[in-house]
Coordinates of C-alpha atoms and ligand atoms in Angstrom, one line a residue:
X19 CA 113.5 91.5 114.1
X20 CA 116.1 93.6 112.1
X21 CA 119.6 93.1 111.3
X22 CA 120.8 96.4 112.1
X23 CA 125.1 95.2 110.9
X24 CA 126.9 92.4 109.5
X25 CA 130.4 92.7 108.8
X26 CA 131.5 89.2 107.3
X27 CA 135.2 87.5 107.7
X28 CA 136.6 84.7 105.8
X29 CA 133.3 82.6 104.9
X30 CA 133.2 80.5 101.8
X31 CA 134.4 82.8 98.9
X32 CA 134.3 86.3 101.1
X33 CA 137.2 87.6 102.5
X34 CA 135.4 90.9 103.7
X35 CA 132.0 92.3 103.8
X36 CA 130.6 95.0 106.0
X37 CA 127.0 96.3 105.3
X38 CA 124.9 98.1 107.2
X39 CA 121.0 96.7 105.8
X40 CA 118.1 98.7 104.6
X41 CA 115.5 98.2 107.2
X42 CA 112.7 97.0 104.4
X43 CA 114.3 95.1 101.9
X44 CA 117.8 94.1 100.1
X45 CA 118.9 93.9 97.2
X46 CA 121.8 91.8 96.5
X47 CA 122.5 91.4 93.1
X48 CA 125.7 89.4 90.7
X49 CA 126.7 86.7 88.0
X50 CA 126.3 82.8 89.7
X51 CA 129.3 82.0 91.9
X52 CA 129.5 84.9 93.1
X53 CA 128.6 85.4 96.5
X54 CA 124.9 85.3 97.5
X55 CA 124.4 82.6 99.0
X56 CA 126.8 82.9 101.0
X57 CA 125.7 86.6 102.1
X58 CA 122.0 84.7 103.1
X59 CA 124.6 81.7 104.5
X60 CA 126.6 83.9 106.8
X61 CA 123.1 85.8 107.9
X62 CA 120.3 82.7 108.9
X63 CA 123.8 81.0 110.1
X64 CA 124.5 83.7 113.2
X65 CA 120.7 82.7 114.1
X66 CA 120.4 79.1 113.8
X67 CA 122.2 76.0 114.9
X68 CA 122.6 74.5 111.9
X69 CA 123.6 75.7 107.5
X70 CA 121.0 75.7 105.4
X71 CA 122.9 74.3 103.3
X72 CA 125.6 72.1 104.9
X73 CA 126.5 70.3 107.8
X74 CA 130.5 70.4 107.5
X75 CA 131.7 72.9 109.0
X76 CA 134.7 72.7 107.5
X77 CA 133.2 74.2 104.0
X78 CA 132.2 77.5 105.5
X79 CA 135.8 78.1 105.9
X80 CA 137.4 80.4 103.6
X81 CA 140.1 77.7 101.4
X82 CA 143.5 78.2 103.1
X83 CA 141.6 79.7 105.9
X84 CA 141.4 78.7 109.6
X85 CA 137.9 80.5 110.6
X86 CA 135.3 81.9 109.1
X87 CA 134.1 84.7 111.1
X88 CA 130.1 86.5 111.4
X89 CA 129.5 89.6 113.4
X90 CA 126.2 91.2 113.6
X91 CA 123.9 93.6 115.5
X92 CA 120.5 92.3 115.9
X93 CA 117.4 94.6 116.9
X94 CA 114.6 93.7 118.7
X95 CA 111.5 94.2 121.0
X96 CA 113.4 97.5 121.5
X97 CA 116.7 96.0 122.2
X98 CA 120.4 95.7 120.4
X99 CA 122.1 92.8 120.5
X100 CA 125.9 91.8 119.0
X101 CA 126.2 88.1 118.1
X102 CA 129.5 86.7 117.1
X103 CA 129.7 83.5 115.4
X104 CA 133.1 81.7 114.9
X105 CA 133.5 79.0 113.1
X106 CA 136.3 76.8 112.5
X107 CA 137.3 73.2 111.1
X108 CA 136.8 72.0 114.6
X109 CA 133.7 73.8 116.0
X110 CA 131.5 76.5 116.4
X111 CA 131.7 79.2 119.1
X112 CA 129.2 81.7 120.0
X113 CA 128.7 84.3 121.3
X114 CA 125.8 87.0 122.5
X115 CA 126.9 90.6 124.0
X116 CA 130.2 89.7 124.8
X117 CA 129.5 86.7 126.8
X118 CA 129.7 82.5 124.9
X119 CA 127.0 81.4 124.5
X120 CA 126.9 76.9 125.7
X121 CA 123.6 75.6 124.9
X122 CA 121.4 76.2 121.4
X123 CA 118.4 77.9 122.9
X124 CA 120.3 80.1 124.9
X125 CA 120.0 81.6 121.6
X126 CA 116.9 80.4 120.0
X127 CA 115.2 83.5 118.6
X128 CA 117.7 85.8 119.0
X129 CA 117.9 86.2 115.1
X130 CA 114.9 84.3 113.2
X131 CA 115.2 83.5 109.9
X132 CA 112.9 82.6 106.7
X133 CA 115.2 81.3 103.6
X134 CA 113.4 80.2 100.5
X135 CA 115.6 79.0 97.9
X136 CA 116.0 76.4 94.5
X137 CA 116.9 73.9 97.3
X138 CA 113.3 74.1 99.1
X139 CA 111.1 74.4 96.1
X140 CA 113.3 70.7 95.3
X141 CA 112.1 68.7 98.3
X142 CA 108.7 68.2 96.3
X143 CA 110.3 66.1 94.0
X144 CA 113.0 64.3 96.5
X145 CA 113.3 61.3 99.0
X146 CA 111.8 61.9 102.6
X147 CA 115.0 63.2 104.1
X148 CA 114.6 66.6 102.7
X149 CA 111.2 66.4 104.1
X150 CA 111.8 65.5 107.5
X151 CA 114.9 68.1 107.3
X152 CA 113.1 71.2 106.6
X153 CA 110.7 69.6 109.2
X154 CA 112.7 69.3 112.2
X155 CA 114.3 72.0 111.5
X156 CA 110.9 74.5 111.0
X157 CA 109.3 72.8 114.5
X158 CA 112.6 73.8 116.5
X159 CA 112.4 77.5 115.4
X160 CA 109.4 78.1 117.0
X161 CA 109.8 75.6 119.3
X162 CA 112.8 75.6 122.1
X163 CA 112.2 72.5 123.2
X164 CA 112.3 70.6 119.7
X165 CA 115.9 70.2 119.5
X166 CA 116.6 68.7 122.8
X167 CA 113.6 66.3 122.8
X168 CA 115.5 65.1 119.1
X169 CA 118.3 64.9 119.9
X170 CA 117.4 62.1 122.7
X171 CA 115.3 60.6 120.7
X172 CA 118.6 59.8 118.1
X173 CA 120.9 59.5 120.8
X174 CA 118.4 56.7 122.0
X175 CA 117.7 54.9 118.5
X176 CA 121.5 54.1 118.3
X177 CA 121.5 52.6 121.1
X178 CA 118.4 50.3 119.8
X179 CA 120.8 50.3 116.7
X180 CA 123.4 49.2 118.2
X181 CA 122.0 46.8 120.2
X182 CA 120.2 45.0 117.0
X183 CA 123.2 44.2 115.4
X184 CA 124.6 42.9 118.2
X185 CA 123.8 38.9 119.5
X186 CA 123.2 40.3 123.0
X187 CA 120.0 42.1 123.0
X188 CA 119.9 42.0 126.5
X189 CA 117.9 45.7 127.4
X190 CA 115.8 45.5 123.9
X191 CA 112.5 46.2 125.8
X192 CA 113.5 48.8 127.8
X193 CA 115.0 50.9 124.5
X194 CA 112.4 50.0 122.8
X195 CA 110.1 52.5 125.9
X196 CA 113.0 54.3 125.7
X197 CA 112.4 55.4 121.8
X198 CA 108.2 55.0 122.4
X199 CA 108.9 57.5 125.2
X200 CA 110.4 60.7 123.4
X201 CA 109.4 59.6 119.8
X202 CA 105.7 60.5 120.9
X203 CA 107.5 63.7 122.5
X204 CA 108.7 64.7 119.4
X205 CA 105.4 63.4 116.9
X206 CA 103.0 65.5 119.6
X207 CA 105.5 68.3 118.6
X208 CA 106.0 68.1 115.1
X209 CA 101.7 67.5 114.5
X210 CA 101.9 70.6 116.0
X211 CA 103.2 72.6 114.9
X212 CA 102.1 71.5 111.1
X213 CA 98.6 71.6 111.9
X214 CA 98.9 75.6 112.4
X215 CA 101.3 75.4 109.4
X216 CA 98.1 73.6 107.3
X217 CA 96.1 76.6 108.9
X218 CA 97.6 79.0 107.6
X219 CA 99.1 77.3 104.0
X220 CA 95.4 78.2 102.0
X221 CA 95.4 81.9 102.3
X222 CA 99.1 82.3 101.6
X223 CA 98.5 80.1 99.0
X224 CA 96.1 82.0 97.3
X225 CA 98.3 85.6 98.1
X226 CA 101.2 84.1 95.4
X227 CA 98.5 82.1 93.2
X228 CA 96.3 84.6 93.1
X229 CA 94.0 81.1 92.6
X230 CA 92.1 79.6 94.5
X231 CA 93.3 75.4 94.3
X232 CA 92.9 73.9 97.8
X233 CA 96.1 73.5 99.3
X234 CA 97.2 70.9 102.5
X235 CA 100.2 69.7 104.8
X236 CA 99.9 67.5 106.6
X237 CA 102.0 64.8 108.5
X238 CA 100.7 61.4 108.9
X239 CA 103.7 59.0 111.4
X240 CA 103.7 56.2 110.4
X241 CA 101.4 53.6 111.8
X242 CA 100.6 57.1 114.5
X243 CA 96.7 57.9 114.6
X244 CA 96.0 59.6 118.1
X245 CA 97.6 62.9 118.8
X246 CA 97.8 62.6 122.6
X247 CA 101.5 61.8 124.2
X248 CA 100.4 59.5 125.8
X249 CA 98.4 58.0 123.8
X250 CA 100.9 58.2 120.6
X251 CA 103.3 56.1 123.1
X252 CA 101.3 53.5 122.7
X253 CA 100.7 53.1 119.5
X254 CA 104.7 53.6 118.9
X255 CA 105.2 50.8 121.7
X256 CA 102.6 48.7 119.3
X257 CA 104.5 49.8 116.0
X258 CA 108.0 48.8 117.2
X259 CA 106.9 45.4 118.4
X260 CA 104.9 44.7 115.4
X261 CA 108.1 45.4 113.2
X262 CA 110.5 44.1 116.2
X263 CA 111.4 40.7 114.0
X264 CA 112.3 42.8 110.4
X265 CA 114.3 46.0 112.5
X266 CA 116.3 42.5 114.2
X267 CA 117.3 40.5 110.7
X268 CA 118.5 44.0 109.4
X269 CA 119.7 45.5 112.3
X270 CA 118.1 48.3 112.7
X271 CA 115.0 49.9 113.9
X272 CA 113.3 50.3 110.8
X273 CA 109.6 52.0 111.8
X274 CA 109.2 55.4 113.3
X275 CA 109.2 59.4 113.1
X276 CA 113.6 59.2 112.1
X277 CA 111.4 57.7 108.8
X278 CA 108.4 59.7 108.2
X279 CA 107.9 62.0 105.9
X280 CA 105.4 64.6 104.9
X281 CA 102.9 65.3 101.7
X282 CA 102.1 68.4 100.1
X283 CA 98.6 68.4 98.3
X284 CA 97.2 70.8 96.0
X285 CA 93.8 70.3 95.5
X286 CA 93.2 67.2 96.8
X287 CA 96.1 65.3 94.9
X288 CA 100.2 64.8 96.0
X289 CA 102.2 68.2 94.9
X290 CA 104.9 65.6 93.8
X291 CA 103.0 63.7 90.9
X292 CA 100.8 66.6 89.7
X293 CA 101.8 70.1 90.1
X294 CA 103.3 72.1 87.8
X295 CA 106.9 73.2 88.1
X296 CA 105.4 76.6 89.0
X297 CA 102.7 75.8 91.1
X298 CA 105.5 73.6 93.7
X299 CA 107.4 76.9 94.1
X300 CA 104.3 79.1 94.7
X301 CA 103.4 76.2 97.7
X302 CA 106.8 76.2 99.0
X303 CA 106.6 79.8 99.0
X304 CA 103.2 79.5 100.6
X305 CA 104.9 77.5 103.3
X306 CA 107.5 79.5 104.2
X307 CA 105.2 82.4 105.1
X308 CA 102.3 79.8 106.9
X309 CA 106.1 79.4 108.7
X310 CA 107.3 83.4 109.0
X311 CA 103.0 84.3 110.4
X312 CA 103.9 81.1 112.9
X313 CA 106.8 83.0 114.5
X314 CA 105.9 86.5 114.0
X315 CA 102.9 85.3 116.2
X316 CA 105.4 83.3 119.0
X317 CA 107.8 85.6 119.1
X318 CA 106.1 89.0 118.1
X319 CA 108.0 90.0 115.9
X320 CA 108.5 88.8 112.3
X321 CA 111.4 87.5 111.0
X322 CA 113.6 88.2 108.4
X323 CA 113.2 86.9 104.8
X324 CA 116.0 85.6 102.9
X325 CA 114.6 84.8 99.3
X326 CA 117.3 83.0 97.6
X327 CA 117.6 82.8 93.1
X328 CA 114.1 85.1 93.0
X329 CA 114.9 85.3 89.3
X330 CA 114.5 82.0 88.5
X331 CA 112.0 80.9 91.3
X332 CA 108.3 82.5 89.6
X333 CA 106.6 84.5 87.2
X334 CA 106.1 88.7 87.3
X335 CA 102.9 88.2 88.0
X336 CA 103.3 85.8 91.7
X337 CA 106.0 87.5 92.0
X338 CA 104.2 91.1 92.5
X339 CA 101.8 89.3 94.6
X340 CA 105.0 87.8 96.4
X341 CA 106.0 91.5 96.7
X342 CA 102.9 93.5 97.7
X343 CA 102.3 91.1 100.9
X344 CA 106.0 91.7 101.7
X345 CA 105.2 95.8 100.9
X346 CA 102.4 95.3 103.2
X347 CA 104.1 94.0 106.3
X348 CA 106.8 95.2 108.8
X349 CA 109.5 92.4 107.2
X350 CA 113.2 93.1 106.9
X351 CA 114.0 90.9 103.2
X352 CA 117.6 90.3 101.4
X353 CA 116.7 89.1 97.9
X354 CA 119.1 88.0 95.4
X355 CA 119.1 87.2 92.1
X356 CA 121.6 87.5 89.2
X357 CA 120.3 90.9 87.6
X358 CA 119.5 94.6 89.2
X359 CA 116.3 93.5 88.9
X360 CA 114.4 96.7 87.4
X361 CA 110.9 95.4 88.3
X362 CA 111.4 94.8 91.4
X363 CA 113.8 98.1 92.4
X364 CA 110.3 99.9 91.0
X365 CA 107.8 97.8 93.1
X366 CA 110.1 97.7 96.0
X367 CA 109.0 100.9 97.8
X368 CA 112.8 101.0 100.3
X369 CA 115.6 99.2 98.8
X370 CA 119.5 99.1 99.2
X371 CA 121.2 97.6 96.9
X372 CA 124.5 96.0 96.4
X373 CA 126.5 94.5 94.2
X374 CA 128.5 92.1 95.0
X375 CA 131.5 90.3 92.7
X376 CA 133.7 87.4 93.0
X377 CA 132.8 87.7 96.9
X378 CA 133.2 91.5 97.3
X379 CA 130.2 93.5 97.9
X380 CA 129.3 97.2 96.5
X381 CA 126.6 98.5 98.7
X382 CA 125.6 100.7 95.7
X383 CA 123.1 103.6 97.3
X384 CA 119.4 103.3 98.6
X385 CA 115.7 103.7 97.3
X386 CA 113.8 105.6 100.1
X387 CA 110.1 106.3 100.9
X388 CA 108.9 109.6 98.9
Ligands
LIG664 P1 124.6 81.4 91.4 O1 123.9 82.7 91.5 O2 125.1 80.3 91.1 O3 123.8 80.6 93.1 P2 126.1 82.8 93.9 O4 126.1 84.3 93.2 O5 125.1 82.2 95.2 O6 125.7 81.9 92.9 P3 127.2 81.0 96.3 O7 127.0 80.1 96.1 O8 127.3 82.4 97.3 O9 126.8 81.8 94.8 O10 128.7 81.4 96.4 C1 130.0 80.6 95.5 C2 131.1 80.4 94.7 O11 131.9 81.0 96.6 C3 132.0 79.3 94.8 O12 132.4 79.8 93.7 C4 132.6 78.2 95.6 O13 133.9 77.6 94.7 C5 132.7 79.7 96.5 N1 132.9 78.5 98.0 C6 132.5 78.4 99.0 N2 133.2 77.6 99.1 C7 133.4 78.5 99.3 C8 134.7 78.3 100.5 N3 135.0 77.4 102.2 N4 136.1 78.6 100.2 C9 136.1 79.6 98.8 N5 134.9 80.4 98.3 C10 134.3 79.4 98.5
LIG665 MG1 123.0 81.0 95.1

């Protein structure tokens, strides 16, 4: 996939920006707080139902303005599509080639992007919600049905929790069964995704680090050993029954897929407790590369790669391993740094360079293959 044109208006600190990105590397450099991440966020938002930074729409609209607009022309499979996203405080509206998009599934796969930002590395140390958020978003990217089943699960969970809080608990068993049924689908889809990712992770960790540590990602849902949906449903039902007394006492569903976590393991030890900062960064980057590879296989084309704040991410050795990997592939990459990185420019055979200051973008030229 290639983003051919991009226009951003009144989005965060960006008043008006128009770019014609390079097909390979794009370097956006500028000082802190100038709008680099905002540009990546805009690109990502154009193809996904949610921002990787916030779920609050009003934050995205430039202070003092009523609406933000992002326009992009994407080339995929030799066909160009025009994507238009309007964001207002009250909601968002999406159009593809002038037609309003009514369901998230219509947008699915139109502009795939994988983001790697310092916040992602943070999820190693943070609480399970951040890893669950990552998991849910990543599964959805390659699995069009995931969003629906995840929403159904959330809806049923809300109903069940509502009953648990009330004095009349008539119908609780029915909601528990429904929750097991949908929960089993959520778990089955997550397990399938993690199995694929786990398979690819090792290779990419070795690519980045140049070392031979073993890296694993695992998803072990609470109370569930099975991998087939029917059996998962039975086990979930057992889990919910087992926790029913506690659920009634606390007025909420205390166990289930909404409480699950991911484990990151390096050399058979939890990355969280034993991994150095560089190892954590490399691990998450390898995870993103595995994700990219998975999306490439599913859609037959590589997604865009958005690498935020590369200046602070990796050492020179790992950076050059990463560049080597990217150069060898047909991937459109957007990289942000605080300085006009000469190392990166030397490594990249083809790169468009933009400077960003106070939300204004200046195209400084393009380096092409000799
Ligand atoms: P860093 O190098 O520190 O990561 P950056 O260039 O990535 O910086 P961004 O996060 O892209 O910076 O932009 C941050 C700027 O955008 C801040 O100055 C912030 O105040 C501004 N900003 C964020 N949301 C809005 C908004 N809705 N309206 C106007 N300005 C906003
Ligand atoms: Mg930033």
